[in-house]
């Protein structure tokens, strides 16, 4: 399977594929809708992490991706 950004998923488990796809979609949505300031922040160590809104958005995208891949397995 190829993702939006062209990277290949090696692990074929539904949750791994859903996680990779959700991450790619999340990155595109945040960038296209100019939501970086609202969805991404830095922790005390300077690492990027999601804000509460960003995590909620990612979780919603991930859930939809999981639903899709679970249906594909049946």
PDB file of N, CA and C in Angstrom:
ATOM      1  N   UNK A   1       0.841  -1.186   0.000  1.00  0.00           N
ATOM      2  CA  UNK A   1       0.000   0.000   0.000  1.00  0.00           C
ATOM      3  C   UNK A   1       0.878   1.239   0.000  1.00  0.00           C
ATOM      4  N   UNK A   2       0.507   2.237  -0.743  1.00  0.00           N
ATOM      5  CA  UNK A   2       1.219   3.517  -0.762  1.00  0.00           C
ATOM      6  C   UNK A   2       0.362   4.576  -0.071  1.00  0.00           C
ATOM      7  N   UNK A   3       1.013   5.398   0.731  1.00  0.00           N
ATOM      8  CA  UNK A   3       0.323   6.493   1.397  1.00  0.00           C
ATOM      9  C   UNK A   3       0.368   7.748   0.537  1.00  0.00           C
ATOM     10  N   UNK A   4      -0.296   8.774   1.006  1.00  0.00           N
ATOM     11  CA  UNK A   4      -0.354  10.043   0.286  1.00  0.00           C
ATOM     12  C   UNK A   4       1.039  10.581  -0.003  1.00  0.00           C
ATOM     13  N   UNK A   5       1.938  10.484   0.969  1.00  0.00           N
ATOM     14  CA  UNK A   5       3.275  11.047   0.784  1.00  0.00           C
ATOM     15  C   UNK A   5       4.226  10.079   0.092  1.00  0.00           C
ATOM     16  N   UNK A   6       3.728   8.909  -0.330  1.00  0.00           N
ATOM     17  CA  UNK A   6       4.529   7.983  -1.112  1.00  0.00           C
ATOM     18  C   UNK A   6       5.336   6.983  -0.327  1.00  0.00           C
ATOM     19  N   UNK A   7       5.283   7.028   1.006  1.00  0.00           N
ATOM     20  CA  UNK A   7       6.021   6.036   1.774  1.00  0.00           C
ATOM     21  C   UNK A   7       5.234   4.734   1.799  1.00  0.00           C
ATOM     22  N   UNK A   8       5.952   3.628   1.839  1.00  0.00           N
ATOM     23  CA  UNK A   8       5.301   2.324   1.844  1.00  0.00           C
ATOM     24  C   UNK A   8       5.132   1.817   3.261  1.00  0.00           C
ATOM     25  N   UNK A   9       4.009   1.168   3.491  1.00  0.00           N
ATOM     26  CA  UNK A   9       3.750   0.542   4.777  1.00  0.00           C
ATOM     27  C   UNK A   9       4.213  -0.904   4.687  1.00  0.00           C
ATOM     28  N   UNK A  10       5.083  -1.309   5.602  1.00  0.00           N
ATOM     29  CA  UNK A  10       5.609  -2.672   5.589  1.00  0.00           C
ATOM     30  C   UNK A  10       4.742  -3.584   6.455  1.00  0.00           C
ATOM     31  N   UNK A  11       4.352  -3.130   7.628  1.00  0.00           N
ATOM     32  CA  UNK A  11       3.509  -3.915   8.524  1.00  0.00           C
ATOM     33  C   UNK A  11       2.093  -3.937   7.956  1.00  0.00           C
ATOM     34  N   UNK A  12       1.510  -5.107   7.812  1.00  0.00           N
ATOM     35  CA  UNK A  12       0.188  -5.227   7.213  1.00  0.00           C
ATOM     36  C   UNK A  12      -0.942  -5.268   8.224  1.00  0.00           C
ATOM     37  N   UNK A  13      -0.652  -5.110   9.503  1.00  0.00           N
ATOM     38  CA  UNK A  13      -1.734  -5.132  10.482  1.00  0.00           C
ATOM     39  C   UNK A  13      -2.599  -3.888  10.300  1.00  0.00           C
ATOM     40  N   UNK A  14      -3.924  -4.036  10.518  1.00  0.00           N
ATOM     41  CA  UNK A  14      -4.826  -2.888  10.315  1.00  0.00           C
ATOM     42  C   UNK A  14      -4.465  -1.672  11.144  1.00  0.00           C
ATOM     43  N   UNK A  15      -4.075  -1.877  12.409  1.00  0.00           N
ATOM     44  CA  UNK A  15      -3.769  -0.707  13.230  1.00  0.00           C
ATOM     45  C   UNK A  15      -2.496  -0.005  12.787  1.00  0.00           C
ATOM     46  N   UNK A  16      -1.514  -0.741  12.262  1.00  0.00           N
ATOM     47  CA  UNK A  16      -0.284  -0.112  11.758  1.00  0.00           C
ATOM     48  C   UNK A  16      -0.576   0.683  10.487  1.00  0.00           C
ATOM     49  N   UNK A  17      -1.313   0.085   9.569  1.00  0.00           N
ATOM     50  CA  UNK A  17      -1.669   0.785   8.328  1.00  0.00           C
ATOM     51  C   UNK A  17      -2.539   1.998   8.639  1.00  0.00           C
ATOM     52  N   UNK A  18      -3.486   1.839   9.552  1.00  0.00           N
ATOM     53  CA  UNK A  18      -4.368   2.950   9.916  1.00  0.00           C
ATOM     54  C   UNK A  18      -3.570   4.079  10.558  1.00  0.00           C
ATOM     55  N   UNK A  19      -2.613   3.742  11.411  1.00  0.00           N
ATOM     56  CA  UNK A  19      -1.790   4.759  12.064  1.00  0.00           C
ATOM     57  C   UNK A  19      -0.952   5.543  11.072  1.00  0.00           C
ATOM     58  N   UNK A  20      -0.339   4.838  10.120  1.00  0.00           N
ATOM     59  CA  UNK A  20       0.480   5.510   9.104  1.00  0.00           C
ATOM     60  C   UNK A  20      -0.378   6.423   8.226  1.00  0.00           C
ATOM     61  N   UNK A  21      -1.523   5.917   7.805  1.00  0.00           N
ATOM     62  CA  UNK A  21      -2.408   6.713   6.956  1.00  0.00           C
ATOM     63  C   UNK A  21      -2.975   7.901   7.719  1.00  0.00           C
ATOM     64  N   UNK A  22      -3.382   7.680   8.964  1.00  0.00           N
ATOM     65  CA  UNK A  22      -3.936   8.762   9.781  1.00  0.00           C
ATOM     66  C   UNK A  22      -2.902   9.863   9.989  1.00  0.00           C
ATOM     67  N   UNK A  23      -1.659   9.483  10.208  1.00  0.00           N
ATOM     68  CA  UNK A  23      -0.595  10.478  10.394  1.00  0.00           C
ATOM     69  C   UNK A  23      -0.407  11.323   9.133  1.00  0.00           C
ATOM     70  N   UNK A  24      -0.420  10.668   7.979  1.00  0.00           N
ATOM     71  CA  UNK A  24      -0.254  11.394   6.716  1.00  0.00           C
ATOM     72  C   UNK A  24      -1.433  12.332   6.470  1.00  0.00           C
ATOM     73  N   UNK A  25      -2.645  11.845   6.718  1.00  0.00           N
ATOM     74  CA  UNK A  25      -3.839  12.684   6.526  1.00  0.00           C
ATOM     75  C   UNK A  25      -3.816  13.849   7.506  1.00  0.00           C
ATOM     76  N   UNK A  26      -3.494  13.575   8.766  1.00  0.00           N
ATOM     77  CA  UNK A  26      -3.436  14.617   9.786  1.00  0.00           C
ATOM     78  C   UNK A  26      -2.463  15.718   9.368  1.00  0.00           C
ATOM     79  N   UNK A  27      -1.267  15.336   8.943  1.00  0.00           N
ATOM     80  CA  UNK A  27      -0.268  16.318   8.522  1.00  0.00           C
ATOM     81  C   UNK A  27      -0.794  17.171   7.374  1.00  0.00           C
ATOM     82  N   UNK A  28      -1.440  16.537   6.394  1.00  0.00           N
ATOM     83  CA  UNK A  28      -1.976  17.277   5.248  1.00  0.00           C
ATOM     84  C   UNK A  28      -3.106  18.216   5.663  1.00  0.00           C
ATOM     85  N   UNK A  29      -4.021  17.733   6.504  1.00  0.00           N
ATOM     86  CA  UNK A  29      -5.155  18.559   6.947  1.00  0.00           C
ATOM     87  C   UNK A  29      -4.658  19.766   7.727  1.00  0.00           C
ATOM     88  N   UNK A  30      -3.762  19.534   8.662  1.00  0.00           N
ATOM     89  CA  UNK A  30      -3.237  20.635   9.479  1.00  0.00           C
ATOM     90  C   UNK A  30      -2.543  21.670   8.596  1.00  0.00           C
ATOM     91  N   UNK A  31      -1.764  21.217   7.622  1.00  0.00           N
ATOM     92  CA  UNK A  31      -1.057  22.140   6.735  1.00  0.00           C
ATOM     93  C   UNK A  31      -2.027  22.877   5.810  1.00  0.00           C
ATOM     94  N   UNK A  32      -2.919  22.132   5.152  1.00  0.00           N
ATOM     95  CA  UNK A  32      -3.824  22.744   4.174  1.00  0.00           C
ATOM     96  C   UNK A  32      -4.797  23.735   4.812  1.00  0.00           C
ATOM     97  N   UNK A  33      -5.229  23.453   6.030  1.00  0.00           N
ATOM     98  CA  UNK A  33      -6.173  24.343   6.711  1.00  0.00           C
ATOM     99  C   UNK A  33      -5.478  25.358   7.618  1.00  0.00           C
ATOM    100  N   UNK A  34      -4.145  25.394   7.550  1.00  0.00           N
ATOM    101  CA  UNK A  34      -3.343  26.344   8.322  1.00  0.00           C
ATOM    102  C   UNK A  34      -3.671  26.269   9.820  1.00  0.00           C
ATOM    103  N   UNK A  35      -3.619  25.055  10.352  1.00  0.00           N
ATOM    104  CA  UNK A  35      -3.961  24.826  11.753  1.00  0.00           C
ATOM    105  C   UNK A  35      -2.754  24.506  12.633  1.00  0.00           C
ATOM    106  N   UNK A  36      -1.554  24.759  12.126  1.00  0.00           N
ATOM    107  CA  UNK A  36      -0.355  24.404  12.872  1.00  0.00           C
ATOM    108  C   UNK A  36      -0.355  24.987  14.280  1.00  0.00           C
ATOM    109  N   UNK A  37      -0.690  26.258  14.402  1.00  0.00           N
ATOM    110  CA  UNK A  37      -0.638  26.922  15.705  1.00  0.00           C
ATOM    111  C   UNK A  37      -1.675  26.371  16.672  1.00  0.00           C
ATOM    112  N   UNK A  38      -2.806  25.884  16.150  1.00  0.00           N
ATOM    113  CA  UNK A  38      -3.870  25.372  17.004  1.00  0.00           C
ATOM    114  C   UNK A  38      -3.703  23.890  17.334  1.00  0.00           C
ATOM    115  N   UNK A  39      -2.990  23.152  16.492  1.00  0.00           N
ATOM    116  CA  UNK A  39      -2.927  21.695  16.646  1.00  0.00           C
ATOM    117  C   UNK A  39      -1.566  21.149  17.073  1.00  0.00           C
ATOM    118  N   UNK A  40      -0.517  21.920  16.904  1.00  0.00           N
ATOM    119  CA  UNK A  40       0.821  21.417  17.208  1.00  0.00           C
ATOM    120  C   UNK A  40       1.534  22.400  18.127  1.00  0.00           C
ATOM    121  N   UNK A  41       2.215  21.867  19.125  1.00  0.00           N
ATOM    122  CA  UNK A  41       2.957  22.692  20.077  1.00  0.00           C
ATOM    123  C   UNK A  41       4.275  21.990  20.392  1.00  0.00           C
ATOM    124  N   UNK A  42       5.037  22.539  21.284  1.00  0.00           N
ATOM    125  CA  UNK A  42       6.290  21.915  21.723  1.00  0.00           C
ATOM    126  C   UNK A  42       6.200  21.607  23.206  1.00  0.00           C
ATOM    127  N   UNK A  43       6.776  20.461  23.611  1.00  0.00           N
ATOM    128  CA  UNK A  43       6.826  20.125  25.036  1.00  0.00           C
ATOM    129  C   UNK A  43       8.037  20.802  25.675  1.00  0.00           C
ATOM    130  N   UNK A  44       8.270  20.491  26.942  1.00  0.00           N
ATOM    131  CA  UNK A  44       9.365  21.126  27.697  1.00  0.00           C
ATOM    132  C   UNK A  44      10.729  20.855  27.080  1.00  0.00           C
ATOM    133  N   UNK A  45      10.857  19.721  26.384  1.00  0.00           N
ATOM    134  CA  UNK A  45      12.133  19.342  25.775  1.00  0.00           C
ATOM    135  C   UNK A  45      12.294  19.868  24.353  1.00  0.00           C
ATOM    136  N   UNK A  46      11.305  20.604  23.864  1.00  0.00           N
ATOM    137  CA  UNK A  46      11.378  21.148  22.512  1.00  0.00           C
ATOM    138  C   UNK A  46      10.898  20.204  21.426  1.00  0.00           C
ATOM    139  N   UNK A  47      10.296  19.085  21.825  1.00  0.00           N
ATOM    140  CA  UNK A  47       9.764  18.132  20.843  1.00  0.00           C
ATOM    141  C   UNK A  47       8.354  18.532  20.425  1.00  0.00           C
ATOM    142  N   UNK A  48       8.035  18.340  19.164  1.00  0.00           N
ATOM    143  CA  UNK A  48       6.692  18.631  18.682  1.00  0.00           C
ATOM    144  C   UNK A  48       5.701  17.623  19.234  1.00  0.00           C
ATOM    145  N   UNK A  49       4.536  18.115  19.612  1.00  0.00           N
ATOM    146  CA  UNK A  49       3.456  17.243  20.077  1.00  0.00           C
ATOM    147  C   UNK A  49       2.128  17.907  19.756  1.00  0.00           C
ATOM    148  N   UNK A  50       1.066  17.144  19.836  1.00  0.00           N
ATOM    149  CA  UNK A  50      -0.258  17.662  19.517  1.00  0.00           C
ATOM    150  C   UNK A  50      -0.848  18.406  20.702  1.00  0.00           C
ATOM    151  N   UNK A  51      -1.589  19.453  20.407  1.00  0.00           N
ATOM    152  CA  UNK A  51      -2.404  20.100  21.427  1.00  0.00           C
ATOM    153  C   UNK A  51      -3.619  19.202  21.653  1.00  0.00           C
ATOM    154  N   UNK A  52      -4.489  19.579  22.566  1.00  0.00           N
ATOM    155  CA  UNK A  52      -5.706  18.789  22.801  1.00  0.00           C
ATOM    156  C   UNK A  52      -6.554  18.737  21.532  1.00  0.00           C
ATOM    157  N   UNK A  53      -6.692  19.873  20.851  1.00  0.00           N
ATOM    158  CA  UNK A  53      -7.439  19.906  19.593  1.00  0.00           C
ATOM    159  C   UNK A  53      -6.763  19.025  18.549  1.00  0.00           C
ATOM    160  N   UNK A  54      -5.456  19.108  18.450  1.00  0.00           N
ATOM    161  CA  UNK A  54      -4.713  18.298  17.493  1.00  0.00           C
ATOM    162  C   UNK A  54      -4.869  16.811  17.769  1.00  0.00           C
ATOM    163  N   UNK A  55      -4.834  16.428  19.052  1.00  0.00           N
ATOM    164  CA  UNK A  55      -4.992  15.013  19.403  1.00  0.00           C
ATOM    165  C   UNK A  55      -6.403  14.532  19.098  1.00  0.00           C
ATOM    166  N   UNK A  56      -7.401  15.369  19.365  1.00  0.00           N
ATOM    167  CA  UNK A  56      -8.786  15.004  19.031  1.00  0.00           C
ATOM    168  C   UNK A  56      -8.952  14.815  17.530  1.00  0.00           C
ATOM    169  N   UNK A  57      -8.360  15.707  16.751  1.00  0.00           N
ATOM    170  CA  UNK A  57      -8.419  15.599  15.293  1.00  0.00           C
ATOM    171  C   UNK A  57      -7.744  14.316  14.827  1.00  0.00           C
ATOM    172  N   UNK A  58      -6.553  14.047  15.335  1.00  0.00           N
ATOM    173  CA  UNK A  58      -5.839  12.826  14.958  1.00  0.00           C
ATOM    174  C   UNK A  58      -6.633  11.584  15.339  1.00  0.00           C
ATOM    175  N   UNK A  59      -7.197  11.571  16.538  1.00  0.00           N
ATOM    176  CA  UNK A  59      -7.958  10.400  16.988  1.00  0.00           C
ATOM    177  C   UNK A  59      -9.159  10.141  16.083  1.00  0.00           C
ATOM    178  N   UNK A  60      -9.845  11.203  15.657  1.00  0.00           N
ATOM    179  CA  UNK A  60     -10.979  11.040  14.751  1.00  0.00           C
ATOM    180  C   UNK A  60     -10.557  10.473  13.403  1.00  0.00           C
ATOM    181  N   UNK A  61      -9.455  10.975  12.879  1.00  0.00           N
ATOM    182  CA  UNK A  61      -8.933  10.477  11.599  1.00  0.00           C
ATOM    183  C   UNK A  61      -8.500   9.017  11.754  1.00  0.00           C
ATOM    184  N   UNK A  62      -7.812   8.712  12.842  1.00  0.00           N
ATOM    185  CA  UNK A  62      -7.339   7.346  13.084  1.00  0.00           C
ATOM    186  C   UNK A  62      -8.509   6.366  13.189  1.00  0.00           C
ATOM    187  N   UNK A  63      -9.551   6.774  13.887  1.00  0.00           N
ATOM    188  CA  UNK A  63     -10.727   5.908  14.048  1.00  0.00           C
ATOM    189  C   UNK A  63     -11.350   5.580  12.695  1.00  0.00           C
ATOM    190  N   UNK A  64     -11.457   6.569  11.829  1.00  0.00           N
ATOM    191  CA  UNK A  64     -12.018   6.334  10.503  1.00  0.00           C
ATOM    192  C   UNK A  64     -11.118   5.424   9.673  1.00  0.00           C
ATOM    193  N   UNK A  65      -9.822   5.601   9.781  1.00  0.00           N
ATOM    194  CA  UNK A  65      -8.879   4.730   9.069  1.00  0.00           C
ATOM    195  C   UNK A  65      -8.973   3.296   9.582  1.00  0.00           C
ATOM    196  N   UNK A  66      -9.073   3.126  10.898  1.00  0.00           N
ATOM    197  CA  UNK A  66      -9.226   1.786  11.470  1.00  0.00           C
ATOM    198  C   UNK A  66     -10.491   1.125  10.959  1.00  0.00           C
ATOM    199  N   UNK A  67     -11.592   1.860  10.922  1.00  0.00           N
ATOM    200  CA  UNK A  67     -12.851   1.315  10.412  1.00  0.00           C
ATOM    201  C   UNK A  67     -12.672   0.832   8.981  1.00  0.00           C
ATOM    202  N   UNK A  68     -11.993   1.601   8.180  1.00  0.00           N
ATOM    203  CA  UNK A  68     -11.779   1.231   6.786  1.00  0.00           C
ATOM    204  C   UNK A  68     -10.959  -0.057   6.669  1.00  0.00           C
ATOM    205  N   UNK A  69      -9.833  -0.119   7.373  1.00  0.00           N
ATOM    206  CA  UNK A  69      -8.960  -1.294   7.270  1.00  0.00           C
ATOM    207  C   UNK A  69      -9.584  -2.530   7.898  1.00  0.00           C
ATOM    208  N   UNK A  70     -10.392  -2.369   8.924  1.00  0.00           N
ATOM    209  CA  UNK A  70     -11.082  -3.519   9.512  1.00  0.00           C
ATOM    210  C   UNK A  70     -12.108  -4.089   8.529  1.00  0.00           C
ATOM    211  N   UNK A  71     -12.793  -3.224   7.797  1.00  0.00           N
ATOM    212  CA  UNK A  71     -13.752  -3.690   6.767  1.00  0.00           C
ATOM    213  C   UNK A  71     -13.021  -4.394   5.640  1.00  0.00           C
ATOM    214  N   UNK A  72     -11.824  -3.925   5.297  1.00  0.00           N
ATOM    215  CA  UNK A  72     -11.047  -4.522   4.221  1.00  0.00           C
ATOM    216  C   UNK A  72     -10.634  -5.959   4.544  1.00  0.00           C
ATOM    217  N   UNK A  73     -10.417  -6.257   5.839  1.00  0.00           N
ATOM    218  CA  UNK A  73      -9.981  -7.586   6.240  1.00  0.00           C
ATOM    219  C   UNK A  73     -11.081  -8.627   6.124  1.00  0.00           C
ATOM    220  N   UNK A  74     -12.324  -8.212   6.272  1.00  0.00           N
ATOM    221  CA  UNK A  74     -13.453  -9.157   6.271  1.00  0.00           C
ATOM    222  C   UNK A  74     -13.720  -9.711   4.915  1.00  0.00           C
TER     223      UNK A  74
END
